[in-house]
C-alpha positions as MATLAB code, in Angstrom:
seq = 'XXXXXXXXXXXXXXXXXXXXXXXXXXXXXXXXXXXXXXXXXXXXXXXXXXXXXXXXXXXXXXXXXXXXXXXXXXXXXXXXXXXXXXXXX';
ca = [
      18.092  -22.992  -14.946;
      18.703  -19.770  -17.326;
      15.758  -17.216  -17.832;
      13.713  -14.543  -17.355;
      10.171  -14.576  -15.344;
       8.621  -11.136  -14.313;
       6.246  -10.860  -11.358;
       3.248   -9.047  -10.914;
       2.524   -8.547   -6.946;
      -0.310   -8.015   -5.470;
      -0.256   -4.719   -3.837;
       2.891   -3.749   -5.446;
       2.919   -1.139   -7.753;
       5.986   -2.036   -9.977;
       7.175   -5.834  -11.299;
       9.531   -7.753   -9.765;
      11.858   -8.772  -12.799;
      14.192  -11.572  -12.031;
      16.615  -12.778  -14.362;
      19.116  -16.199  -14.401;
      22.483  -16.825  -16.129;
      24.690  -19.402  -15.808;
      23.173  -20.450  -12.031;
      23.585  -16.599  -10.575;
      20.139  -14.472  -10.521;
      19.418  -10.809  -10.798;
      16.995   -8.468   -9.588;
      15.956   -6.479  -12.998;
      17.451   -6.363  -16.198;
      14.273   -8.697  -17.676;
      13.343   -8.610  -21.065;
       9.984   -6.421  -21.833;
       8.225   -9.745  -22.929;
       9.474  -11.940  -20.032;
       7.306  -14.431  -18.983;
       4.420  -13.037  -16.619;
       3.054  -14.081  -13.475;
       0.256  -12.835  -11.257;
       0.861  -13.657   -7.703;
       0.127  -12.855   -4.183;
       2.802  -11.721   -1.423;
       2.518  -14.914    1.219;
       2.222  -17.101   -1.886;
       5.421  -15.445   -3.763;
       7.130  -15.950   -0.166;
       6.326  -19.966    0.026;
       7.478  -20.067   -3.771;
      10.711  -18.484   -2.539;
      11.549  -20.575    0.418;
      10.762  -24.341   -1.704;
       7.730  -24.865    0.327;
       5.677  -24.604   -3.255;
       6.552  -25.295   -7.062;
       4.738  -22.208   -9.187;
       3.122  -24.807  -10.975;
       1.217  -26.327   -7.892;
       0.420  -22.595   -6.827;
      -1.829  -22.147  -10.049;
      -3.528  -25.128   -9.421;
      -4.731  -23.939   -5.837;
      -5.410  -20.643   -7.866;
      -2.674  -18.182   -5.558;
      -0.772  -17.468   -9.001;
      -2.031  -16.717  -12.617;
      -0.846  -16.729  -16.013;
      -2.536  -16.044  -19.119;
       0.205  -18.324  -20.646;
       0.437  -22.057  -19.412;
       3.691  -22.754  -20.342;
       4.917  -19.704  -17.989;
       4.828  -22.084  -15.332;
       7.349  -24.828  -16.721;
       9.505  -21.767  -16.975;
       8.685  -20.719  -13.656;
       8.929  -24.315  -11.991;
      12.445  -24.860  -13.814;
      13.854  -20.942  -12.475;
      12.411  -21.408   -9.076;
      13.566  -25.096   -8.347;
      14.384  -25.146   -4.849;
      14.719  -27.796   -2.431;
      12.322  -26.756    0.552;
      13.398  -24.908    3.261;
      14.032  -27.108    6.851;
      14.647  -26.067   10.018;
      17.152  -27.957   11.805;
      16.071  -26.316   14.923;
      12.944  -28.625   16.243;
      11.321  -26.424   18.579;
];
């Protein structure tokens, strides 16, 4: 899905600003009033992978938002299906 969501990472001093158009996303180039999440670095990693929807992450309190409706935004950007290893072990 198109848009814009900026990150906030813990222990990271500037945003990560990621940006979607027409099913090809960017590094930078986000709007100053992009939608804003807090989040921490393992949780921004399982996020990443498909292993959690942003949306489930606020609810076990790893990301924040002062703005709830961030993290339709957020769920709709970051739809992935989770990762799988084909490799059993």
């Amino acid at each position: 899905t198109d848009g814009e969501l900026r990150f906030l990472v813990d222990g990271v001093t500037d945003p990560l600003e990621l940006r979607v158009k027409d099913g090809r996303g960017q590094l930078g180039g986000a709007a100053a009033d992009a939608p804003t999440v807090r989040v921490a670095p393992d949780a921004l990693a399982a996020i990443l992978y498909g292993a959690l929807r942003p949306s489930d992450a606020a609810r076990l309190g790893i990301l924040q938002t002062d703005d709830p409706r961030v993290l339709d935004v957020a769920d709709r950007i970051l739809a992935l299906a989770p990762y799988f290893a084909l490799d059993p072990f």
